[in-house]
XYZ file of C-alpha atoms in Angstrom:
605
model
C 26.128 6.865 14.636
C 27.184 6.847 10.851
C 26.626 10.179 9.388
C 26.474 11.305 5.859
C 28.257 14.506 4.965
C 28.043 16.621 2.059
C 30.408 19.271 0.729
C 29.627 22.424 -1.504
C 31.331 23.563 -4.592
C 30.369 26.099 -7.208
C 30.232 26.121 -10.781
C 29.055 28.966 -13.225
C 26.323 28.569 -15.606
C 24.751 31.227 -17.740
C 26.335 34.978 -17.196
C 25.753 36.504 -13.872
C 24.253 33.260 -12.421
C 25.952 30.825 -10.103
C 25.004 27.325 -9.057
C 26.142 25.313 -6.179
C 27.529 21.852 -7.137
C 26.649 19.808 -4.043
C 28.857 16.759 -3.687
C 30.170 14.816 -6.512
C 30.860 11.080 -6.367
C 28.027 8.719 -5.566
C 24.923 8.879 -7.674
C 26.183 7.243 -11.236
C 29.741 8.239 -10.229
C 28.594 11.937 -10.248
C 26.789 12.608 -7.173
C 27.323 12.274 -3.385
C 25.051 13.127 -0.617
C 24.832 16.583 -1.345
C 16.808 17.238 -0.853
C -13.831 24.391 0.796
C -15.285 24.463 0.818
C -16.140 27.753 1.966
C -17.649 31.000 1.733
C -15.683 33.995 0.105
C -14.016 35.565 3.186
C -13.397 39.208 3.994
C -9.956 40.477 4.562
C -8.864 41.151 8.134
C -5.767 40.801 10.290
C -5.750 38.124 12.986
C -4.547 39.959 16.094
C -5.284 39.587 19.740
C -3.512 40.190 22.926
C -4.461 36.800 24.618
C -4.686 32.987 24.015
C -8.339 31.888 23.144
C -9.573 35.095 22.120
C -11.720 34.924 18.895
C -11.045 36.951 15.880
C -13.706 35.222 13.663
C -15.824 38.313 13.550
C -13.195 39.860 11.286
C -11.565 36.722 9.689
C -14.336 34.838 7.700
C -14.100 31.274 7.623
C -16.519 28.766 6.220
C -19.659 28.402 8.461
C -19.213 27.331 12.129
C -15.280 27.569 11.896
C -13.383 29.785 14.575
C -10.040 31.559 14.230
C -8.232 32.138 17.721
C -4.947 33.088 18.866
C -3.026 30.190 20.446
C 0.106 31.664 21.794
C 2.816 34.281 21.186
C 5.089 33.046 24.068
C 8.771 32.831 23.337
C 8.250 33.327 19.762
C 9.900 35.613 17.205
C 9.516 33.905 13.692
C 7.914 30.462 14.023
C 7.974 28.179 10.954
C 6.374 24.759 10.850
C 4.466 23.615 13.896
C 4.100 19.669 14.563
C 2.525 17.499 17.172
C 4.563 14.768 19.125
C 3.240 11.373 19.683
C 2.189 12.566 23.233
C 0.094 15.507 21.788
C 2.429 18.403 22.545
C 2.977 21.260 20.140
C 6.558 21.686 18.727
C 7.628 24.598 16.749
C 10.782 25.728 15.188
C 11.627 29.417 15.360
C 14.087 30.234 12.492
C 14.920 33.703 14.065
C 15.797 32.721 17.601
C 17.307 29.256 16.686
C 15.040 27.660 19.318
C 12.521 24.698 19.228
C 9.699 25.572 21.604
C 7.049 23.148 23.146
C 3.642 24.038 24.060
C 1.978 21.232 25.833
C -1.776 21.437 26.624
C -2.258 18.414 28.919
C -5.625 19.541 30.135
C -6.892 19.997 26.617
C -8.618 23.429 26.888
C -7.187 24.916 23.948
C -4.433 26.871 25.566
C -0.881 26.016 26.100
C 0.061 25.196 29.794
C 3.210 26.735 29.330
C 6.213 27.229 26.930
C 9.209 25.319 27.267
C 12.578 25.703 25.151
C 13.257 22.127 24.054
C 16.601 23.303 22.455
C 18.370 26.425 21.243
C 21.313 27.496 19.610
C 20.288 26.252 15.976
C 20.998 27.458 12.706
C 17.764 28.619 11.396
C 15.557 25.517 12.214
C 12.614 25.047 9.959
C 10.802 21.999 11.178
C 10.452 19.088 13.590
C 9.417 15.390 13.294
C 9.382 12.344 15.644
C 10.392 8.774 15.285
C 10.908 6.000 18.109
C 11.000 8.433 20.888
C 13.531 10.943 19.245
C 12.959 14.342 17.958
C 14.596 15.536 14.604
C 15.150 18.889 13.331
C 16.003 20.294 10.015
C 18.057 23.604 9.834
C 20.252 25.222 7.321
C 22.923 22.828 6.507
C 22.212 19.599 8.429
C 19.543 17.381 10.109
C 20.046 16.930 14.057
C 18.464 14.177 16.341
C 17.494 14.955 19.819
C 16.361 12.793 22.816
C 14.310 13.842 25.820
C 15.361 11.163 28.289
C 13.513 12.186 31.299
C 10.419 13.540 29.782
C 10.718 17.236 30.889
C 10.341 18.476 27.209
C 14.103 19.554 27.350
C 16.547 17.834 25.012
C 19.065 15.848 26.913
C 21.272 14.670 24.163
C 22.046 16.025 20.564
C 23.741 14.496 17.540
C 24.191 15.260 13.963
C 22.355 12.998 11.663
C 23.174 14.560 8.338
C 25.761 17.268 7.772
C 27.089 19.428 5.013
C 23.849 20.251 3.297
C 23.744 23.403 1.265
C 23.045 26.617 3.212
C 23.496 29.272 0.491
C 21.621 30.456 -2.594
C 18.038 31.270 -2.821
C 16.609 28.547 -0.749
C 18.398 27.260 2.480
C 15.581 25.921 4.629
C 15.404 22.146 5.129
C 12.048 20.489 5.624
C 12.162 16.921 6.899
C 9.584 14.195 7.118
C 9.507 10.423 7.712
C 7.557 8.386 5.407
C 5.375 5.244 5.951
C 8.631 3.342 4.775
C 10.578 4.624 7.618
C 12.859 6.446 5.243
C 13.611 10.354 6.030
C 12.933 12.779 3.178
C 14.125 16.219 3.035
C 13.970 18.964 0.475
C 16.987 20.528 -1.240
C 15.938 23.760 -2.856
C 17.426 25.382 -5.927
C 20.613 27.838 -5.680
C 18.970 30.034 -8.450
C 15.735 31.389 -9.343
C 15.102 29.937 -12.924
C 18.611 28.882 -14.024
C 20.024 25.258 -14.301
C 21.177 23.592 -11.202
C 23.647 21.029 -10.009
C 22.033 17.637 -10.210
C 21.756 17.580 -6.221
C 19.737 20.664 -6.061
C 16.060 21.471 -6.842
C 15.391 17.907 -5.624
C 13.963 15.884 -2.741
C 16.245 13.574 -1.205
C 15.652 10.248 0.515
C 17.930 8.785 3.328
C 17.754 5.784 5.650
C 16.378 6.537 9.247
C 20.006 6.693 10.406
C 21.164 9.338 7.894
C 22.949 7.052 5.610
C 22.186 5.798 1.905
C 21.214 9.521 0.759
C 20.031 9.754 -2.794
C 17.990 11.946 -5.148
C 14.111 10.736 -4.759
C 12.487 13.427 -7.151
C 14.026 16.174 -9.226
C 12.993 19.195 -11.099
C 11.404 20.869 -8.049
C 12.503 24.561 -7.441
C 11.748 24.470 -3.684
C 9.317 21.953 -2.166
C 9.076 23.580 1.349
C 5.940 21.735 2.332
C 5.145 18.064 1.787
C 3.153 15.450 3.537
C 2.070 11.725 3.155
C -1.433 10.769 2.359
C -2.967 8.946 5.322
C -4.844 6.506 3.137
C -2.183 5.537 0.613
C 1.211 6.473 2.122
C 2.016 8.557 -1.054
C 4.120 11.669 -0.852
C 2.570 14.949 -1.959
C 4.614 18.300 -2.014
C 3.955 21.875 -2.775
C 6.440 23.477 -5.338
C 7.348 27.282 -5.423
C 7.759 28.464 -9.058
C 10.213 31.073 -10.284
C 9.729 34.710 -9.465
C 11.000 36.678 -12.470
C 9.038 35.209 -15.347
C 6.073 37.388 -15.046
C 3.182 38.280 -12.684
C 1.012 35.346 -13.991
C 3.590 32.713 -14.536
C 4.597 30.187 -13.638
C 1.915 28.629 -11.579
C 2.798 27.148 -8.131
C 2.282 23.439 -8.139
C 0.933 20.478 -5.778
C 2.664 17.262 -7.135
C 2.619 13.622 -6.364
C 6.201 13.197 -5.543
C 7.443 9.761 -6.842
C 10.655 7.805 -6.936
C 12.700 8.908 -10.141
C 9.979 11.577 -10.925
C 11.136 14.636 -12.813
C 8.844 17.764 -12.479
C 10.761 19.933 -15.036
C 12.454 22.900 -13.296
C 13.830 24.953 -14.589
C 13.046 23.885 -18.096
C 9.361 23.439 -17.866
C 6.504 25.116 -16.037
C 2.932 24.324 -15.474
C 1.493 21.443 -17.261
C 4.787 20.405 -18.966
C 5.056 23.797 -20.934
C 8.560 25.164 -22.010
C 9.741 27.918 -19.594
C 10.203 31.181 -21.421
C 13.746 31.088 -20.266
C 14.233 27.599 -22.070
C 11.721 28.071 -24.904
C 13.180 24.817 -26.740
C 12.807 22.585 -23.919
C 11.315 18.959 -24.445
C 8.801 18.577 -21.604
C 7.122 15.677 -22.733
C 8.652 13.237 -20.272
C 8.322 15.314 -17.136
C 5.426 15.084 -14.620
C 2.568 17.330 -14.603
C 1.397 18.868 -11.285
C -1.782 17.446 -10.053
C -3.075 21.003 -8.770
C -1.928 24.333 -9.736
C -1.862 27.435 -7.646
C -1.702 31.236 -8.562
C 1.739 32.326 -9.604
C 3.747 33.930 -6.725
C 1.172 32.537 -4.007
C 4.116 30.762 -2.391
C 2.815 27.555 -1.030
C 4.601 26.562 2.081
C 2.687 24.605 4.812
C 0.964 21.403 3.435
C -0.821 18.868 5.487
C -3.632 16.190 5.069
C -6.426 16.463 7.413
C -6.313 13.481 9.481
C -8.575 14.628 12.436
C -12.352 13.915 12.998
C -13.753 17.262 14.271
C -14.006 18.876 10.896
C -17.018 17.846 8.592
C -16.401 14.644 6.781
C -15.970 16.556 3.505
C -12.298 17.616 4.748
C -11.299 14.165 5.830
C -8.170 13.025 3.878
C -7.914 16.312 1.949
C -4.864 18.618 2.081
C -4.605 22.092 3.630
C -2.106 24.144 1.954
C -0.780 27.781 3.248
C -0.194 30.180 0.473
C 2.009 32.841 2.031
C 3.176 35.110 -0.864
C 5.581 37.275 1.110
C 5.777 39.818 -1.751
C 3.442 42.573 -1.195
C 2.341 42.914 -4.775
C 0.795 39.678 -4.598
C -0.959 40.023 -1.076
C -4.192 39.175 -2.786
C -2.891 35.686 -3.124
C -2.540 34.909 0.606
C -4.633 32.124 1.745
C -5.097 28.994 3.409
C -6.797 26.651 0.799
C -8.104 23.231 0.896
C -7.672 20.404 -1.735
C -10.027 17.436 -1.513
C -8.818 13.946 -2.129
C -10.542 10.869 -3.227
C -9.073 7.321 -3.976
C -5.540 8.704 -3.340
C -5.642 11.610 -5.798
C -7.001 15.351 -5.731
C -10.688 15.143 -6.734
C -10.828 19.056 -7.752
C -9.010 22.102 -7.759
C -8.145 24.051 -4.516
C -10.935 25.687 -2.490
C -10.553 28.833 -0.577
C -10.675 28.257 3.176
C -9.249 31.279 4.873
C -8.332 34.511 3.021
C -7.667 37.486 5.054
C -4.515 39.006 3.741
C -2.019 37.389 6.211
C 1.060 35.348 5.146
C 0.084 31.838 6.707
C 2.994 29.549 6.649
C 2.973 26.364 8.723
C 0.078 23.866 9.373
C -0.455 20.943 11.618
C -3.592 19.138 12.656
C -4.053 18.642 16.473
C -4.417 14.870 17.205
C -6.514 15.451 20.244
C -9.419 17.799 19.001
C -8.845 17.705 15.174
C -8.094 21.599 15.159
C -6.002 23.082 12.623
C -2.819 25.048 13.935
C -1.249 27.687 11.701
C 1.656 29.960 12.019
C 2.200 33.420 10.310
C 5.312 34.168 8.365
C 7.662 36.702 10.179
C 5.117 37.034 13.156
C 5.326 35.732 16.515
C 2.053 34.030 16.604
C 0.510 30.679 16.469
C -3.309 30.441 15.654
C -5.953 27.547 15.905
C -8.908 26.954 13.767
C -11.678 25.074 15.143
C -15.002 23.734 14.250
C -17.828 24.892 16.457
C -20.609 23.050 14.652
C -22.147 19.616 15.681
C -19.560 16.939 15.813
C -19.738 14.148 13.613
C -21.328 11.274 15.381
C -21.131 7.651 14.732
C -23.706 6.922 11.881
C -23.374 3.374 11.136
C -21.958 0.071 12.378
C -18.933 -1.513 10.741
C -21.002 -4.170 9.160
C -23.151 -7.176 10.026
C -21.944 -9.583 12.734
C -20.186 -12.502 11.317
C -21.795 -15.999 11.534
C -21.764 -17.188 15.221
C -20.142 -20.467 16.046
C -21.960 -22.898 18.814
C -20.477 -22.413 22.081
C -18.549 -19.170 21.294
C -19.623 -15.545 21.771
C -21.057 -13.705 18.773
C -18.865 -10.773 17.441
C -20.530 -7.609 17.963
C -19.931 -4.761 15.439
C -19.049 -1.469 16.704
C -19.533 2.035 15.444
C -17.121 2.855 12.637
C -14.338 5.299 13.968
C -14.549 8.860 12.514
C -11.970 10.015 10.142
C -10.137 9.088 6.913
C -10.764 5.277 5.658
C -8.861 3.038 3.246
C -10.521 -0.151 2.148
C -8.773 -3.373 1.024
C -10.190 -5.399 -1.597
C -8.061 -8.298 -0.618
C -10.237 -8.889 2.408
C -13.227 -6.438 1.778
C -12.488 -4.587 5.075
C -11.520 -1.006 5.933
C -9.195 0.705 8.465
C -10.424 4.142 9.533
C -9.417 7.173 11.658
C -6.986 6.502 14.568
C -6.671 2.700 13.407
C -5.604 3.604 10.019
C -3.137 6.210 11.121
C -1.468 3.798 13.838
C -1.321 1.259 10.961
C 0.329 3.410 8.673
C 2.924 5.187 11.013
C 3.916 1.909 12.702
C 4.764 -0.334 9.714
C 1.612 -0.856 7.734
C 1.168 -3.861 5.623
C 4.554 -5.518 6.596
C 3.961 -5.021 10.428
C 0.271 -5.741 10.867
C -1.033 -7.383 7.709
C -4.451 -6.663 6.163
C -7.597 -5.960 8.203
C -9.606 -9.094 8.637
C -12.659 -7.575 10.404
C -14.279 -4.169 10.772
C -14.611 -2.434 14.137
C -15.856 -4.860 16.912
C -17.000 -4.044 20.476
C -14.925 -6.447 23.041
C -14.777 -6.619 26.698
C -10.999 -6.524 27.468
C -9.039 -7.774 30.604
C -9.852 -4.700 32.833
C -13.558 -5.533 32.261
C -14.301 -2.437 30.093
C -15.694 -2.438 26.689
C -13.774 -1.044 23.762
C -13.735 -0.623 19.931
C -11.311 -2.995 18.524
C -10.164 -4.324 15.127
C -8.257 -7.350 13.995
C -5.641 -7.331 11.457
C -3.826 -10.442 10.184
C -1.141 -9.913 12.916
C -2.539 -7.718 15.452
C -5.518 -6.428 17.192
C -5.940 -2.783 17.542
C -7.640 -1.257 20.597
C -9.092 2.303 20.670
C -8.675 4.096 24.148
C -10.632 7.345 23.740
C -9.309 8.189 27.276
C -5.760 8.675 25.707
C -6.958 10.945 22.912
C -4.075 13.142 21.797
C -1.551 10.598 22.923
C 0.087 7.831 21.067
C -1.580 5.407 23.486
C -4.947 6.242 22.139
C -4.412 3.178 20.076
C -2.826 0.114 21.779
C -2.076 -3.181 20.436
C -3.718 -6.187 22.082
C -1.535 -8.423 24.142
C -2.064 -11.290 21.828
C 1.281 -12.688 22.538
C 0.666 -13.001 26.154
C -2.740 -14.091 25.605
C -1.645 -17.275 23.397
C 1.150 -17.967 25.606
C -0.569 -17.693 28.999
C -1.251 -21.592 29.091
C 2.558 -22.468 28.286
C 4.402 -20.871 31.296
C 5.539 -24.194 32.479
C 7.226 -24.928 29.241
C 11.018 -24.578 29.333
C 11.293 -21.801 26.762
C 8.762 -19.645 28.741
C 10.468 -20.150 32.229
C 12.593 -17.126 33.446
C 16.414 -17.441 32.882
C 19.301 -15.523 34.496
C 21.028 -13.073 32.230
C 23.731 -14.757 30.038
C 27.095 -12.820 31.055
C 29.081 -13.512 27.970
C 26.706 -14.107 25.057
C 25.877 -10.410 24.011
C 22.337 -10.790 24.085
C 19.770 -7.968 24.860
C 18.199 -8.942 28.370
C 15.031 -7.626 30.094
C 14.844 -8.076 33.849
C 11.168 -7.236 33.537
C 10.554 -10.787 32.205
C 13.789 -12.420 32.627
C 14.295 -13.297 29.089
C 16.734 -12.299 26.335
C 15.891 -11.381 22.608
C 17.246 -13.955 20.123
C 20.174 -12.702 18.144
C 18.575 -13.478 14.893
C 15.449 -11.305 15.910
C 17.064 -8.507 17.752
C 17.580 -6.113 14.977
C 14.069 -6.338 13.552
C 12.480 -5.835 17.119
C 14.676 -2.726 17.508
C 14.136 -1.212 14.039
C 10.423 -1.685 14.044
C 9.174 -0.219 17.161
C 10.870 -2.177 20.262
C 8.807 -2.176 23.525
C 5.943 0.097 22.354
C 4.981 -2.191 19.402
C 6.142 -5.602 20.450
C 6.563 -5.425 24.339
C 8.804 -7.331 26.394
C 10.014 -11.002 25.364
C 7.816 -13.722 27.040
C 10.204 -16.701 26.116
C 13.466 -17.427 24.983
C 13.959 -17.966 21.060
C 13.009 -21.669 20.253
C 12.030 -23.715 17.527
C 8.162 -24.317 16.869
C 5.820 -25.441 14.200
C 3.852 -22.871 12.653
C 0.317 -23.065 12.984
C -0.076 -21.275 9.761
C 1.788 -23.340 7.344
C 2.768 -26.288 9.548
C 6.770 -25.596 8.920
C 9.286 -25.445 11.904
C 10.951 -21.982 12.443
C 12.958 -20.100 15.327
C 10.136 -18.250 17.020
C 10.073 -16.135 19.963
C 6.908 -14.939 21.942
C 6.495 -11.223 23.003
C 3.702 -9.560 24.814
C 1.938 -8.382 21.774
C 3.240 -10.958 19.094
C 5.371 -13.825 17.833
C 8.546 -13.196 15.853
C 9.563 -15.897 13.261
C 12.965 -16.131 11.713
C 12.900 -17.191 8.187
C 16.523 -18.086 6.918
C 15.337 -18.729 3.468
C 14.503 -14.938 3.225
C 18.072 -14.157 4.501
C 19.098 -10.618 3.107
C 15.702 -9.618 2.315
C 13.043 -7.576 4.154
C 11.175 -10.808 4.857
C 14.008 -12.566 7.024
C 11.906 -11.932 10.247
C 8.218 -12.111 9.851
C 5.421 -11.675 12.480
C 3.001 -14.499 13.367
C -0.508 -14.228 12.193
C -1.659 -13.675 15.595
C -4.507 -11.586 14.868
C -6.158 -14.186 12.896
C -5.098 -16.866 15.530
C -6.558 -14.913 18.432
C -9.835 -14.162 16.535
C -10.220 -17.831 15.820
C -9.518 -18.769 19.476
C -11.931 -16.281 20.653
C -14.839 -16.581 18.290
C -14.304 -20.060 16.898
C -13.893 -19.286 13.242
C -11.612 -17.478 10.783
C -12.486 -13.822 10.102
């Protein structure tokens, strides 16, 4: 694997201040890789000796919410929690250098056991997942792990990005994959409120393999917590302001992080105002925060609420942990909630939990929608659940489309609970689990637009499921798999459409080609075409496309009538477009969602 390495250097600025110059060579010849709703609560300390014991009598939350200890096992200083696609809770422990896993396979709200996924790390901060691998951000680098046998213990380790700065005031590295498949990480400032190297006080973007590092956003003192809006895919991050400018300035910030954005640090604070340390600064071209938090409240964990068990007023909004480790600002320690509407905050922050504790990391349990939270410098993970009545399906997804003689009438289903995004191009919406799957597995380029609402269909196993058609796929909701990546499955549309063609030469099994260097699958006795293999591997492989059901062959497209090199897979058909060579559209997915809907119901959706 190709790795991007960064080296540190130092340069002096104002007297008695030091700045790290991180890498000099790649960017414009100068840089190299060197990135509530709620009642007013009373104060209390969440402490308990056993998992599942409630502390809600002391720690007030909005009505019908409960705070419980989740676990202390094997922990010393847990940082950010995160859930794997299988629904297991991973936590990086910055003090012990370990990543711990807490599976809850019987979903009783308590971990089944504590497993050390890996150890010997240099102050790990958080964990993310992509295509079966586990990624960890630590001081100085980003690591990639693979658990090949499913025992929740890493079997291989490799360095993805090396040479990140591990000195100065801000050393931790938070990493995350965006809906675009890129890896993002924060590179905090070396100083408190002084000038910085161009590479620091930034958020960086990389290719998924760790190459192509560049500054994505700058002027950000230390964006420890960030997340991607589940309805728009946009990046939002919480930035910590300087410590030594006063008790009430500068405000902490929630920013919409955009490519090329300059948020002003260290020259500007708040709504584009000059910092007292740089009173003559021109802040007119910097970007203002979308929401501000009290000075020195120190926002760390930031996560969008994508569950469906909290009241609908929380869906799509962001929870932020204000941890304010400095004792003189202990009154600013809270978990707060920022409501969102149409891709932007729809108001200021609202207190969710305020009990005097330094909350740090946040994550939403994909199985039950609870909010998991860690405490700074304390060996405990807590869980916040909603005990009121669960949201029930309240309406069908829309009127049934017009029936076609001789074909079954499409039957609308109850809409899925959770966040929704509607598309003016088709007038249809994706919601909840379907929307999350659409975003995290390729979005528009992979699946196209939704062309129906939720429908009820009887599938091959004879059972009825909630499904939804997009231009290129059919999503199936499997509630029996909640908390796992398989809670949403893609329909086997490629298999359905090719079932009558098995006698054609291209669909007949073939022996493995011994010297043609093609990827071969004995499960179906077919190779993947050389022109299509890279796309198949980069965009999800077997979980998204399934196995090949044919060899690559030329076929006239039922969509535009032109002939292309195509190949059928269990869940789709890949088309090679040489006219788009060198662009992201060199390989396209067939419009199998539209084609399958039309075959089943007799009309285009």
